[in-house]
Each structure stands twice: as structure tokens, then as C-alpha cells.
Coordinates of N, CA and C in Angstrom, one line a residue:
M68 N 100.3 134.1 122.6 CA 99.6 134.1 121.4 C 98.5 133.1 121.5
A69 N 97.3 133.3 121.4 CA 96.1 132.6 121.4 C 96.3 131.3 120.4
Q70 N 95.8 130.4 120.8 CA 95.8 129.1 119.9 C 94.5 129.0 119.0
P71 N 94.6 128.8 117.7 CA 93.3 128.7 117.0 C 92.5 127.7 117.3
P72 N 91.2 127.6 117.2 CA 90.3 126.4 117.6 C 90.5 125.3 116.6
D73 N 90.3 124.1 117.2 CA 90.4 122.8 116.3 C 89.3 122.8 115.0
V74 N 89.9 122.3 114.0 CA 88.9 122.3 112.8 C 88.3 121.0 112.8
G75 N 86.8 121.0 112.6 CA 86.1 119.9 112.5 C 85.5 119.7 111.2
T76 N 85.5 120.7 110.2 CA 85.0 120.6 108.8 C 85.7 121.5 108.0
M77 N 85.9 120.9 106.8 CA 86.6 121.7 105.8 C 85.9 121.7 104.5
A78 N 85.7 122.7 103.7 CA 85.3 122.9 102.4 C 86.2 122.6 101.4
V79 N 85.9 121.8 100.4 CA 86.8 121.4 99.4 C 86.1 121.8 98.0
G80 N 86.9 122.3 97.0 CA 86.2 122.5 95.7 C 86.1 121.3 95.0
T81 N 85.3 121.1 93.9 CA 85.1 119.8 93.5 C 85.9 119.9 91.8
D82 N 86.4 121.2 91.4 CA 86.8 121.3 90.0 C 88.0 120.6 89.8
D83 N 88.7 120.1 90.8 CA 89.9 119.2 90.5 C 90.0 118.1 91.6
P84 N 89.4 116.9 91.2 CA 89.3 115.9 92.3 C 90.6 115.3 92.8
A85 N 91.8 115.8 92.2 CA 93.1 115.5 92.8 C 93.4 116.2 94.0
H86 N 92.8 117.5 94.1 CA 93.0 118.4 95.2 C 92.4 117.5 96.5
L87 N 91.2 117.0 96.4 CA 90.6 116.3 97.5 C 91.6 115.0 98.0
G88 N 92.0 114.4 96.9 CA 93.1 113.2 97.3 C 94.2 114.0 98.0
E89 N 94.8 115.0 97.7 CA 96.0 115.7 98.4 C 95.5 116.1 99.9
L90 N 94.4 116.3 99.9 CA 94.0 116.7 101.3 C 93.9 115.5 102.2
L91 N 93.3 114.7 101.7 CA 93.2 113.3 102.5 C 94.6 112.7 102.9
D92 N 95.6 112.8 101.8 CA 97.0 112.4 102.0 C 97.6 113.2 103.2
A93 N 97.1 114.4 103.1 CA 97.8 115.3 104.2 C 97.5 115.0 105.7
L94 N 96.4 114.3 105.6 CA 95.7 113.9 107.0 C 97.0 113.0 107.7
A95 N 97.6 112.3 107.0 CA 98.7 111.3 107.4 C 99.9 112.0 107.7
A96 N 100.2 113.1 107.2 CA 101.5 113.8 107.5 C 101.8 114.2 108.9
E97 N 102.9 114.4 109.2 CA 103.3 115.0 110.5 C 103.6 116.4 110.3
P98 N 103.0 117.1 111.0 CA 103.1 118.6 111.1 C 104.6 119.2 111.7
D99 N 105.0 120.1 111.0 CA 106.2 120.5 111.3 C 106.2 121.9 112.2
E100 N 106.1 121.5 113.4 CA 105.6 122.4 114.6 C 106.4 123.7 114.6
R101 N 107.9 123.8 114.0 CA 108.6 125.1 114.0 C 108.1 125.9 112.9
T102 N 107.5 125.1 111.6 CA 107.1 125.9 110.6 C 105.6 126.7 111.0
I103 N 105.0 125.9 111.6 CA 103.6 126.3 112.0 C 103.8 127.5 112.9
H104 N 104.8 127.3 113.8 CA 105.0 128.5 114.9 C 105.6 129.7 114.2
E105 N 106.4 129.4 113.2 CA 106.9 130.6 112.4 C 105.6 131.1 111.6
Y106 N 104.8 130.5 111.0 CA 103.8 131.0 110.2 C 102.7 131.9 111.0
R107 N 102.3 131.2 112.1 CA 101.6 131.9 113.2 C 102.1 133.2 113.6
T108 N 103.4 133.4 113.8 CA 104.0 134.6 114.4 C 103.9 135.6 113.3
L109 N 104.3 135.2 111.9 CA 104.1 136.1 110.9 C 102.8 136.8 110.7
L110 N 101.7 135.8 110.8 CA 100.3 136.2 110.9 C 99.9 137.2 111.9
W111 N 100.5 136.9 113.1 CA 100.2 137.8 114.3 C 100.9 139.1 114.1
E112 N 102.2 139.1 113.7 CA 102.8 140.3 113.4 C 102.2 141.1 112.4
R113 N 101.6 140.5 111.4 CA 100.8 141.3 110.3 C 99.8 141.9 110.7
S114 N 99.1 141.1 111.5 CA 97.8 141.7 112.1 C 97.9 142.8 113.2
M115 N 99.2 142.9 113.9 CA 99.5 144.0 114.7 C 99.7 145.1 113.8
G116 N 100.1 145.0 112.7 CA 100.4 146.3 111.7 C 99.4 146.9 111.1
Q117 N 97.9 146.2 111.3 CA 97.1 146.8 110.7 C 95.9 147.3 111.6
S118 N 95.4 148.5 111.1 CA 94.5 149.2 112.2 C 93.2 148.5 112.1
A119 N 92.4 148.6 113.1 CA 91.1 148.1 113.3 C 90.0 148.8 112.6

């Protein structure tokens, strides 16, 4: 399975300033590699079930 590109920029809505704070807090979090792998697998399997 191909790896997605690194993210350099992210757009954030401004209607709730707390969301920006949550995003910044998330930068310090340690990712759960197992959960990320499972999510990517689900997305891949879903995309394989869709016709082009």
C-alpha cells in the first residue's frame, strides 16, 4: 500500500477557536501506529470496492 505524502499545510475553520487549540495540542500527541494502519487498510479496502 502506498504511503500518503507528508502534510505541510492544513486549513482550519475559524468559527470555533477551540478547534485550532485542539489541533495545536494534537501536534504533541504520539500517533497510534496500529490504529493508523487499520484506518488506512479500511480506506484502501473501501476504495477497491468502488468503480473508477
